[in-house]
C-alpha cells in the first residue's frame, strides 16, 4: 500500500457548524477520525497538523513554511504522496505556490470543503477520500500540484474558486478538469504540457494587485508611489487595455523600475498587445508592461513574488510569464 501524508492547515473542512446559530467556526483540534477506516482501505495515511486556520489568514510566510514541510515529506523514501487540506478562499493561491516551488514528481493534492463536517451534505470527507485516491495513483505522478474537489481533478495552474457556496466551486475556466475520480478509479483526460518550478530560499516583498474599472483614477493608488513596492499586478480590461486616467501611475512606476505584470480581468484568454490607442495593449507594451499568459490576478501575483526572489531583469520576467 502507498503511504500518503495528510497535512491539515484548517479551513471549513476542519470546522463545525453551531447547530443553533448556524455559524461555522474552527474547532480546537481538527480530526478526520470518522473516515479514517475508509482512508486506510486506500493507503497508509499519516496526519500532520501544520495549522488550523481559516484560509483568509494564510500569508506568504505560511505558504513558504508549508512548502518546506511538503518538500521534506516528499523527500522521504517511504512517502508516496501528500494531501494538503486547506480553506477554499485562498486555496488556489497556496496550491499554485506549491506547484511553482515543490520539486518532486510524487503527487501533491490540495483539497478542502464548502460545508463543515457536521452539516448536511458535508463534502469534506468525500473530498479527502478522493484526494487520497488520487495521491495514491501512479497516474498522478509528474502532473504538478493537483486540486481535487467534487470528484474532479484540476491543475493548480488553472483552477479557481468560482462560487461562494456551491460544492462545485472549483473550476478551470478555459480548460476544464484534467481528470475525474469515480468509485471505479481515476480517469485523466489531459494535462498541462509543461511544468515550471523555481528554487526559493525565502519569500518576501510587496506585490499589490489592482483591478481595472471604467473611470478609475491614478490618485486612488498614490500611496503605491510613496511606499516601497517590489512589483505590481494589474487585472486589466479585455485583451489587456487600461483607462488613460490610470496611466500617470503606470508611467511613474515604470520610471522607478517596478515590474508591472498585466493579466486580464476576463477569466478566459490571454492578454496581447493588440490595441493601439491611449491605454491600449500596444502602448502598454511599449511602456514596458509584462504580459502574462492567462494566469488570473492572484496567481500572477504569486508567480511574480516567487520570480522576484531571484530575477529582476525585465526581459527574463517577460519570458517566464510567456510560458504556457
Ligand atoms: N472561509 C473558509 C476558508 O477559506 C472557506 C472554506 O474553507 O471553504 O477558510
mmCIF file with all atom_site columns, C-alpha atoms and ligand atoms in Angstrom, residues 11-12 15 54-56 87-89 113-114, ligand 1:
data_model
loop_
_atom_site.group_PDB
_atom_site.id
_atom_site.type_symbol
_atom_site.label_atom_id
_atom_site.label_alt_id
_atom_site.label_comp_id
_atom_site.label_asym_id
_atom_site.label_entity_id
_atom_site.label_seq_id
_atom_site.pdbx_PDB_ins_code
_atom_site.Cartn_x
_atom_site.Cartn_y
_atom_site.Cartn_z
_atom_site.occupancy
_atom_site.B_iso_or_equiv
_atom_site.pdbx_formal_charge
_atom_site.auth_seq_id
_atom_site.auth_comp_id
_atom_site.auth_asym_id
_atom_site.auth_atom_id
_atom_site.pdbx_PDB_model_num
ATOM   1  C CA . UNK A 1 11  ? -10.475 25.835 6.603  1.00 0.00 ? 11  UNK A CA 1
ATOM   2  C CA . UNK A 1 12  ? -14.095 24.696 6.588  1.00 0.00 ? 12  UNK A CA 1
ATOM   3  C CA . UNK A 1 15  ? -14.626 23.444 11.157 1.00 0.00 ? 15  UNK A CA 1
ATOM   4  C CA . UNK A 1 54  ? -9.234  29.900 8.087  1.00 0.00 ? 54  UNK A CA 1
ATOM   5  C CA . UNK A 1 55  ? -7.583  30.463 4.740  1.00 0.00 ? 55  UNK A CA 1
ATOM   6  C CA . UNK A 1 56  ? -8.091  34.264 4.705  1.00 0.00 ? 56  UNK A CA 1
ATOM   7  C CA . UNK A 1 87  ? -9.646  26.602 3.362  1.00 0.00 ? 87  UNK A CA 1
ATOM   8  C CA . UNK A 1 88  ? -11.155 27.225 -0.043 1.00 0.00 ? 88  UNK A CA 1
ATOM   9  C CA . UNK A 1 89  ? -10.929 31.029 -0.063 1.00 0.00 ? 89  UNK A CA 1
ATOM   10 C CA . UNK A 1 113 ? -14.673 21.638 1.794  1.00 0.00 ? 113 UNK A CA 1
ATOM   11 C CA . UNK A 1 114 ? -17.504 24.076 1.266  1.00 0.00 ? 114 UNK A CA 1
HETATM 12 N N1 . LIG B 2 .   ? -13.734 30.763 4.653  1.00 0.00 ? 1   LIG B N1 1
HETATM 13 C C1 . LIG B 2 .   ? -13.306 29.395 4.555  1.00 0.00 ? 1   LIG B C1 1
HETATM 14 C C2 . LIG B 2 .   ? -11.797 29.349 4.430  1.00 0.00 ? 1   LIG B C2 1
HETATM 15 O O1 . LIG B 2 .   ? -11.271 29.560 3.377  1.00 0.00 ? 1   LIG B O1 1
HETATM 16 C C3 . LIG B 2 .   ? -13.939 28.757 3.396  1.00 0.00 ? 1   LIG B C3 1
HETATM 17 C C4 . LIG B 2 .   ? -13.633 27.298 3.219  1.00 0.00 ? 1   LIG B C4 1
HETATM 18 O O2 . LIG B 2 .   ? -12.747 26.717 3.777  1.00 0.00 ? 1   LIG B O2 1
HETATM 19 O O3 . LIG B 2 .   ? -14.361 26.722 2.420  1.00 0.00 ? 1   LIG B O3 1
HETATM 20 O O4 . LIG B 2 .   ? -11.145 29.060 5.381  1.00 0.00 ? 1   LIG B O4 1
#
